[in-house]
Short mmCIF file of C-alpha atoms in Angstrom, two decimals:
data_model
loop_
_atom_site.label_atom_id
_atom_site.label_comp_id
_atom_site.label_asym_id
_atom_site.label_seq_id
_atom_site.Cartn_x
_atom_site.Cartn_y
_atom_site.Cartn_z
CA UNK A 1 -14.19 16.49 34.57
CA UNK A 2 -12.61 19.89 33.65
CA UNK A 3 -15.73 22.55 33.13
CA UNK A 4 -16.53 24.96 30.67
CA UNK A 5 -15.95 28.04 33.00
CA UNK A 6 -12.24 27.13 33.14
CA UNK A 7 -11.82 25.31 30.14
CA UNK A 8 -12.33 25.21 26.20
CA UNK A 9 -11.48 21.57 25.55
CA UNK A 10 -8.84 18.74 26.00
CA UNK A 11 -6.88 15.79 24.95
CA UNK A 12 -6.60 12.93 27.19
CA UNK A 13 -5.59 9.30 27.40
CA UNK A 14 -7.56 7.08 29.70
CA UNK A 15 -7.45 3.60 30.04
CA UNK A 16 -5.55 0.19 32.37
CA UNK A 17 -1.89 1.78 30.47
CA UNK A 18 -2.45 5.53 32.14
CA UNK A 19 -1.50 4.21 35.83
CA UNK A 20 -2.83 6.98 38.23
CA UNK A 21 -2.45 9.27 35.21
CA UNK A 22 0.71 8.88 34.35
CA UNK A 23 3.09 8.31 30.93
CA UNK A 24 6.34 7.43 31.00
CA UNK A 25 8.50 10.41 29.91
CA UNK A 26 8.79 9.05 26.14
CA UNK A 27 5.37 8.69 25.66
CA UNK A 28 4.50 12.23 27.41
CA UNK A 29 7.27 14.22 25.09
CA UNK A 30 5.15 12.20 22.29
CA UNK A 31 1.53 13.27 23.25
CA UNK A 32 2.93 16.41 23.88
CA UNK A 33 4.60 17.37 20.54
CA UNK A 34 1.81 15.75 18.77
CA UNK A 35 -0.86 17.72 20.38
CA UNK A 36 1.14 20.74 20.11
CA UNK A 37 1.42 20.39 16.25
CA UNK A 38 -1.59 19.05 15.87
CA UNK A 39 -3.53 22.50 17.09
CA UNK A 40 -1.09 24.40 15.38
CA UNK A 41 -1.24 23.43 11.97
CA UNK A 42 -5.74 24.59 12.40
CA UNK A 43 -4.87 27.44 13.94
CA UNK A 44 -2.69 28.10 11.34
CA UNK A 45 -5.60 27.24 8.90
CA UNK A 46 -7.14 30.37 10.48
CA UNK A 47 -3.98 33.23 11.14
CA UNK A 48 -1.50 31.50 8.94
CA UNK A 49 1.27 33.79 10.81
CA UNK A 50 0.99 31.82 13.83
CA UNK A 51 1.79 28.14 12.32
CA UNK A 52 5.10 28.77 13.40
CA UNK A 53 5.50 31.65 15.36
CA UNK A 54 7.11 31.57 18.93
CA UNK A 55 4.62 31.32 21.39
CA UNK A 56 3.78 28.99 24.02
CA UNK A 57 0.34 27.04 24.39
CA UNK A 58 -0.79 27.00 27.99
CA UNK A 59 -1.59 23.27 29.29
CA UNK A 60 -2.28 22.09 32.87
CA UNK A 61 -1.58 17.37 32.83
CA UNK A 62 -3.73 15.84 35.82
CA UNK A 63 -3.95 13.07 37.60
CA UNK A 64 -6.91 10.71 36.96
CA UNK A 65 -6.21 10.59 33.76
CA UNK A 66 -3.55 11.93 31.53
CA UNK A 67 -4.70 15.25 30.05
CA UNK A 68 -3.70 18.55 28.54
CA UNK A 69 -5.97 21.19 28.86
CA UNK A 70 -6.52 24.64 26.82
CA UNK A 71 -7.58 27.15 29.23
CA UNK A 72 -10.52 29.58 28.69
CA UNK A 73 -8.69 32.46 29.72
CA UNK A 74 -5.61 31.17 26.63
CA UNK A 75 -5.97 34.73 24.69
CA UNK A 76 -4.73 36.37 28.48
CA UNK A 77 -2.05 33.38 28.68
CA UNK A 78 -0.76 34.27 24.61
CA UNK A 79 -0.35 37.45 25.19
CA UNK A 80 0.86 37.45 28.28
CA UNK A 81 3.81 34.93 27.00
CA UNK A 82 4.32 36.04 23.33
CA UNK A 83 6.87 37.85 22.01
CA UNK A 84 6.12 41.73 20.36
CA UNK A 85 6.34 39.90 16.56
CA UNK A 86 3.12 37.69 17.45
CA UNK A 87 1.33 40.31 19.57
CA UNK A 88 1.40 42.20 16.24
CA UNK A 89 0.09 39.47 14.32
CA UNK A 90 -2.65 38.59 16.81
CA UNK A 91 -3.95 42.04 16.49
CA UNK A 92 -4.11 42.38 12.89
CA UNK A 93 -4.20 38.82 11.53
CA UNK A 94 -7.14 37.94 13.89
CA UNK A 95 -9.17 41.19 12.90
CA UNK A 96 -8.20 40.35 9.25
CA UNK A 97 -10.12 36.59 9.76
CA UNK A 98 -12.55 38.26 11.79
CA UNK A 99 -13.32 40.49 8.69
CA UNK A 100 -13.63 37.81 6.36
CA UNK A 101 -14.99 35.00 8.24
CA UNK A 102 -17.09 35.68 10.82
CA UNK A 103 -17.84 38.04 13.06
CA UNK A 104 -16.59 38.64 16.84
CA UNK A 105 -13.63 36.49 16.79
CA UNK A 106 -11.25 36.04 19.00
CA UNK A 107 -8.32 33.92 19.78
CA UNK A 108 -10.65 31.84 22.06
CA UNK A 109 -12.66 30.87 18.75
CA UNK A 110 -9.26 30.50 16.91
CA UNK A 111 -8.30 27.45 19.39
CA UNK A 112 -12.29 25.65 19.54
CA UNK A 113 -12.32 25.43 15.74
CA UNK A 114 -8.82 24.64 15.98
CA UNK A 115 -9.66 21.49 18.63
CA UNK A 116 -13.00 20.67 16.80
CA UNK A 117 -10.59 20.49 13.88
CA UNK A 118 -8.66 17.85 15.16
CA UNK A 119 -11.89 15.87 15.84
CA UNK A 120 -13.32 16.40 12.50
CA UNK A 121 -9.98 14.82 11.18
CA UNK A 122 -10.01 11.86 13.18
CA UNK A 123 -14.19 11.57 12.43
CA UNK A 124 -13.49 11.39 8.40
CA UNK A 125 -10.23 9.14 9.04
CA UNK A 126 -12.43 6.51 11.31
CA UNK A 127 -15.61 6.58 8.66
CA UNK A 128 -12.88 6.34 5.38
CA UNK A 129 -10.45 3.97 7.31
CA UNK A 130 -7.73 5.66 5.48
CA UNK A 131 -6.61 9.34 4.87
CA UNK A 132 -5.34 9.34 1.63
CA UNK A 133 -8.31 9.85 -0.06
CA UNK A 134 -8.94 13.32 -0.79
CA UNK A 135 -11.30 13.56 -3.84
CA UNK A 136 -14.76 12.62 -3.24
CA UNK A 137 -17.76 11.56 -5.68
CA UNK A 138 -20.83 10.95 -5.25
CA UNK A 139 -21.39 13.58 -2.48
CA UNK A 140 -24.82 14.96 -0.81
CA UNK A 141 -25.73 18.15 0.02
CA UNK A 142 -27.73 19.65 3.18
CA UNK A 143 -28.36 22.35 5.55
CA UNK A 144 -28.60 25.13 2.31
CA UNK A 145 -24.70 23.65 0.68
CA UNK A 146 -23.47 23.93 4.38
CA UNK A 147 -22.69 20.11 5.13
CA UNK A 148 -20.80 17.74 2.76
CA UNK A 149 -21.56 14.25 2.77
CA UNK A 150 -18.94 11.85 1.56
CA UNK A 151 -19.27 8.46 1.19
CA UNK A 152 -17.37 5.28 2.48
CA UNK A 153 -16.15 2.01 1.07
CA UNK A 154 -19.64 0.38 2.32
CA UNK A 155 -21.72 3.34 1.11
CA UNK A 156 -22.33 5.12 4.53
CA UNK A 157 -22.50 8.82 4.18
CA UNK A 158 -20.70 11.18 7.00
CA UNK A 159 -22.10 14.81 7.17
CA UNK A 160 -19.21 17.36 7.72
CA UNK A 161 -19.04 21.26 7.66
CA UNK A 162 -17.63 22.50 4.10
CA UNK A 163 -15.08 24.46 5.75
CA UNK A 164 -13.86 21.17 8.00
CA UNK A 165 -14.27 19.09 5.07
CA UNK A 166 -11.73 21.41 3.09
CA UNK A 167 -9.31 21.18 5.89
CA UNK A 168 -8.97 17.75 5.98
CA UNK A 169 -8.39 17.88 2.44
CA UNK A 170 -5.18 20.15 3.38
CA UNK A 171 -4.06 18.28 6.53
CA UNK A 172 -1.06 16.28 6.50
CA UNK A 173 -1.77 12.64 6.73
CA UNK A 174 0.80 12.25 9.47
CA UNK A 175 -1.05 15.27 11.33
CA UNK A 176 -1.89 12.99 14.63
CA UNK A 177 0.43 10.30 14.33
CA UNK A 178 2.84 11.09 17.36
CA UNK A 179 -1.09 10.93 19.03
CA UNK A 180 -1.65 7.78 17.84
CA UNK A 181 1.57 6.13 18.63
CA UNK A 182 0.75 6.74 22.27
CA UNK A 183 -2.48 4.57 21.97
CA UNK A 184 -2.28 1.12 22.95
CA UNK A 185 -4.59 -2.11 23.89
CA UNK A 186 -4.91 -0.76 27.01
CA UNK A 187 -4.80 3.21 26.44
CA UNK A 188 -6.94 5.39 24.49
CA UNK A 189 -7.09 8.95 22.63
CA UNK A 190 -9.97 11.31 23.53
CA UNK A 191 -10.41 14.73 22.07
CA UNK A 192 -13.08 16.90 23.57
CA UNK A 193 -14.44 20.09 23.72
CA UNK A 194 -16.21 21.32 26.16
CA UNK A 195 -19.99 23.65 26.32
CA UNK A 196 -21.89 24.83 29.08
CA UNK A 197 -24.24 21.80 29.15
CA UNK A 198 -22.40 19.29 27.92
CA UNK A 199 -19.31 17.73 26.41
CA UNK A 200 -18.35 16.45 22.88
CA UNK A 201 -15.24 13.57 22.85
CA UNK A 202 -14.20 12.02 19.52
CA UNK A 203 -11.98 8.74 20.63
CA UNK A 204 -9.02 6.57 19.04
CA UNK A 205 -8.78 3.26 20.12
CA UNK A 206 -6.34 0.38 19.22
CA UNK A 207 -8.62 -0.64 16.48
CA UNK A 208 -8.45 2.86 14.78
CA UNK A 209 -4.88 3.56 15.47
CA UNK A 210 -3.14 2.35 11.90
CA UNK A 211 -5.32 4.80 10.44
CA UNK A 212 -3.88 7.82 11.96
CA UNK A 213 -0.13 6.08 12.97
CA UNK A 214 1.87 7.16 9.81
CA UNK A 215 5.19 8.57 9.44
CA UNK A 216 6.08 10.49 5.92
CA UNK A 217 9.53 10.16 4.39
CA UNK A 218 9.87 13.86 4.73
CA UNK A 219 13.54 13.49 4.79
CA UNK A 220 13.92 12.07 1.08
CA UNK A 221 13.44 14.23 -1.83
CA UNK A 222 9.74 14.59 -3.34
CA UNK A 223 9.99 14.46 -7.39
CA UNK A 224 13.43 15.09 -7.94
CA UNK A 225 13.21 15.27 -11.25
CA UNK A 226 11.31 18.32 -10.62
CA UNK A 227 14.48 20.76 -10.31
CA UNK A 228 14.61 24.09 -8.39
CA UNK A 229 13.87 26.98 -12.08
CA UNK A 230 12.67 24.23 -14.08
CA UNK A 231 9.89 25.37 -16.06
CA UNK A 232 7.07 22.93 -15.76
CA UNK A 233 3.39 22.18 -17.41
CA UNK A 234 1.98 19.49 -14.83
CA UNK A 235 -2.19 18.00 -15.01
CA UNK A 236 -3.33 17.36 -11.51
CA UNK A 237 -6.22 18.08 -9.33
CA UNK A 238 -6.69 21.12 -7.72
CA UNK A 239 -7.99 20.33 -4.28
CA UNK A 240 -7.79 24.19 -2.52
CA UNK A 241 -7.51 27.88 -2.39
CA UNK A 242 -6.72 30.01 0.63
CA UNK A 243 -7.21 33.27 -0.15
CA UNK A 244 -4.91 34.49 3.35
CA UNK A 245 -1.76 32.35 1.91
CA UNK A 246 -2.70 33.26 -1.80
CA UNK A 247 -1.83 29.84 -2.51
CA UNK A 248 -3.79 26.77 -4.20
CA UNK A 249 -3.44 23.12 -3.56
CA UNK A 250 -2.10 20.86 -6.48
CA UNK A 251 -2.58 17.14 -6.22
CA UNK A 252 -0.03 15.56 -8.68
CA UNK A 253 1.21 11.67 -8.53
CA UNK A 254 -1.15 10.82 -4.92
CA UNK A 255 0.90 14.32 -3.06
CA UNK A 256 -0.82 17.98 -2.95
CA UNK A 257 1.70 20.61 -3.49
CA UNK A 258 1.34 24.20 -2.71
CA UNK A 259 1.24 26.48 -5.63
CA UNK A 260 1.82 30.51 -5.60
CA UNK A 261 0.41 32.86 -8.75
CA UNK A 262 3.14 34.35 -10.05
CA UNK A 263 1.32 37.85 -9.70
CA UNK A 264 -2.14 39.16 -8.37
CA UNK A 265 -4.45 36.89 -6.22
CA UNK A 266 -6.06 33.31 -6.50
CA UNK A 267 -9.43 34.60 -6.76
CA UNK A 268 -9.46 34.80 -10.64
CA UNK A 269 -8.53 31.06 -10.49
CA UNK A 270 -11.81 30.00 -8.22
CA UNK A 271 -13.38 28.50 -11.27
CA UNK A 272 -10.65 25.72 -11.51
CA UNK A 273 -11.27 25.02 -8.03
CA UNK A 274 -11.75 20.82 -7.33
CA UNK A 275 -11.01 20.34 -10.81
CA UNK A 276 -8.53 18.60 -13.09
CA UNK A 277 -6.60 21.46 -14.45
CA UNK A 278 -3.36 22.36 -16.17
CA UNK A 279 -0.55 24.10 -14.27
CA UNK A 280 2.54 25.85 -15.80
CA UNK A 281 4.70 27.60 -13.71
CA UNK A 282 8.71 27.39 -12.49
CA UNK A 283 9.75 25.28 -9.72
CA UNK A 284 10.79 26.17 -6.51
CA UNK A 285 12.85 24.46 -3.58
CA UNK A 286 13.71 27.23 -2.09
CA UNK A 287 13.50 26.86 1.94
CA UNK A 288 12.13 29.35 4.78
CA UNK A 289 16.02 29.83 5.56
CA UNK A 290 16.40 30.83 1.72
CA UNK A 291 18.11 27.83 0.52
CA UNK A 292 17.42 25.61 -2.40
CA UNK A 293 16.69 22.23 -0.91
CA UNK A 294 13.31 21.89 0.48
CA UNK A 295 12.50 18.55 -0.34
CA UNK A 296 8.83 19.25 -1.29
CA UNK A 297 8.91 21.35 -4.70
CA UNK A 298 6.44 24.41 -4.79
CA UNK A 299 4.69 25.98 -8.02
CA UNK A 300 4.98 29.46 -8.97
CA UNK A 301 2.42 29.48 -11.63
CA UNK A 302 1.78 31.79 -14.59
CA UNK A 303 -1.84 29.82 -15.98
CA UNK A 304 -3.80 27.36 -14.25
CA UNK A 305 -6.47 25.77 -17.52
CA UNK A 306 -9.42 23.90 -16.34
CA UNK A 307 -9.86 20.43 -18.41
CA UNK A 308 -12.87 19.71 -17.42
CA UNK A 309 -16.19 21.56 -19.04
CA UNK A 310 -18.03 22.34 -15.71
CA UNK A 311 -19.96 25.73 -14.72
CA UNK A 312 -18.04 28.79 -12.36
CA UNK A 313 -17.64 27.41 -8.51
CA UNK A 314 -17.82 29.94 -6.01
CA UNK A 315 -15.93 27.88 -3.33
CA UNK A 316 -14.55 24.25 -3.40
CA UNK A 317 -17.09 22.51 -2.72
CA UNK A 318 -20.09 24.64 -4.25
CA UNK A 319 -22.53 22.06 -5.63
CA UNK A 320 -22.01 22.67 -9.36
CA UNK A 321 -18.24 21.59 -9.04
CA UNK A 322 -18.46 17.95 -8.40
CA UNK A 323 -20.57 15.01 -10.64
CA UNK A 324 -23.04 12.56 -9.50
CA UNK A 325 -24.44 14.48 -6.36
CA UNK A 326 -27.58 14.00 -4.61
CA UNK A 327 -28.78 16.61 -1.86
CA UNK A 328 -30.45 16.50 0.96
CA UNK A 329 -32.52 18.71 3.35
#
C-alpha cells in the first residue's frame, strides 16, 4: 500500500481481470487518458490556466495491482518538467487562488482537492444513480451552510462540501467514462487518497458502472439554430459563477452553457445565482483556434433578469436561494 510520505493519492483497478497487475495496452491507454483528464478538468476548477496547458503529470503503474500514483513531491516533478508559459502561471495563478481561497496553498493542495474531487463525483453519481441531475430541492443544511445535503430518488440525503457540490454541478457527465469503461465483472475502480493515519477509497464496481460509462455526441452540433452573432433572449437556470473565468453557467434545454458578461465582472450578477433567469446576449462559436465552429454555442451577455422573487445570495448555494429546505446541525 503506497504511504503518505511518498504519496498524495491514487487510482487503481484491482480485481480476478488485473492479472499480476496488468491491462492490456487498450485498456491501459484508456485508464490512462481518463485519469489524466479526469484530474485535469479539478485542477482546472482551481488555476483555470492549467486545464490545458502542456505539462506532464508524474505517475509510477505497479504490480499487485494496476495503479497510477501522484507523488508527494508532484510540485518538484511540474516544475521540473513544465515549460516557462506554465511556470509563469503556477506562480501567479496559484498565489491568485491562494489569495482568494485559502490560505498556504500549494500545488500539492491543488492535486488532493483535485483527487478528492473525482471521489466526490463518483459519491453523488452512486447516491443519484444518474448525473444528469443538476438542480436540487429539498436540500438540508449543516456544519454553519458548509455541507449540502441533496436528496435521492428514495429520500436518502448525502452530505457534500458546497464547494464539491458546485463542481459536480460543472463537471461533464462523461468526466470518468474512459474510467469506467475499464471496469468489468471481474475488475474494479478505486480512487483514494491517502493521510498519515489512514486511507480514504471511493470504488466503482460493475453495478455502478452505467452511471459513469457515457459518451457525449460532442462531434454533432449543439443548438444549431443558435447561429454564431445571433442575438438571443434565452430563460434557463443559472447553475454557476466562477469569478477566475468571469463566466456563469446557463442550463438551457437539459445542457449548461458557459456564458461571458459582455463587460465588467460576474459579481454584480451573484443575486441570479441558482435561479431561473433571463439571458440576452450574442452568440458565439468561435473556437480556441479562432474559428467559428465550436459545436457548443457560448453567451456573451449584456443582462441576465432574475424571474424568480427570492432574497440576494451570496454564493450558489447560500440558504436563502433554494425553496423547501430544512437544516441541520
Amino acid at each position: 500500500m503506497p504511504n503518505s510520505q511518498e504519496y498524495i493519492g491514487f487510482v487503481e483497478f484491482t480485481g480476478k481481470g488485473v492479472q499480476e497487475g496488468l491491462l492490456d495496452a487498450r485498456k491501459q491507454a484508456k485508464a490512462l487518458i481518463g485519469f489524466d483528464s479526469s484530474l485535469r478538468f479539478f485542477v482546472g476548477m482551481q488555476i483555470p490556466e492549467l486545464q490545458k496547458a502542456d505539462y506532464d503529470i508524474p505517475v509510477r503503474v505497479e504490480k499487485g495491482s494496476w495503479q497510477v500514483l501522484i507523488p508527494e513531491n508532484i510540485e518538484a516533478w511540474i516544475k521540473l518538467w513544465a515549460s516557462t508559459a506554465v511556470l509563469a502561471y503556477l506562480t501567479s495563478a496559484a498565489a491568485k487562488t491562494a489569495q482568494n481561497d485559502f490560505a498556504d496553498v500549494g500545488l500539492k493542495d491543488i492535486f488532493r482537492r483535485s483527487l478528492e474531487g473525482i471521489q466526490w463525483f463518483i459519491k453523488i453519481g452512486k447516491h443519484l444513480g444518474e448525473l444528469g441531475k443538476r438542480k436540487f430541492e429539498k436540500v438540508r443544511w449543516r456544519n454553519n451552510n458548509t455541507e449540502v445535503g441533496i436528496p435521492n430518488g428514495e429520500g436518502q440525503y448525502l452530505f457534500v462540501p458546497k464547494g464539491f457540490l458546485e463542481w459536480f454541478v460543472q463537471a461533464p457527465k462523461s468526466l470518468i467514462t474512459d474510467l469506467a469503461e475499464v471496469i468489468s465483472t471481474s475488475r474494479q475502480l478505486n480512487v483514494s487518497l491517502i493521510y498519515p493515519d489512514h486511507v480514504e477509497t471511493v470504488s466503482v464496481t460493475q453495478n455502478d458502472r452505467h452511471v459513469f460509462f457515457f459518451k457525449e455526441e460532442s462531434e454533432e452540433m449543439l443548438f444549431p439554430d443558435l447561429k454564431h452573432g445571433q442575438h438571443i433572449a434565452l430563460e434557463g437556470l443559472v447553475t454557476r459563477g466562477n469569478e477566475n473565468s468571469n463566466s456563469i453557467g446557463f442550463l438551457y434545454c437539459e445542457h449548461i452553457l458557459t456564458c461571458y458578461p459582455s463587460k465588467g465582472s460576474i459579481v454584480r450578477f451573484k443575486s441570479a445565482l441558482f435561479l431561473e433567469c433571463k439571458i440576452t446576449g450574442t452568440i458565439t462559436r468561435c473556437d480556441k483556434f479562432g474559428n467559428m465552429s465550436d459545436p457548443r454555442p457560448k453567451i456573451i451577455f449584456d443582462d441576465l433578469v432574475p424571474l424568480e422573487v427570492e432574497p440576494d445570495m451570496k454564493d450558489l448555494f447560500e440558504e436563502s436561494g433554494l425553496d423547501n429546505m430544512d437544516s441541520e446541525e
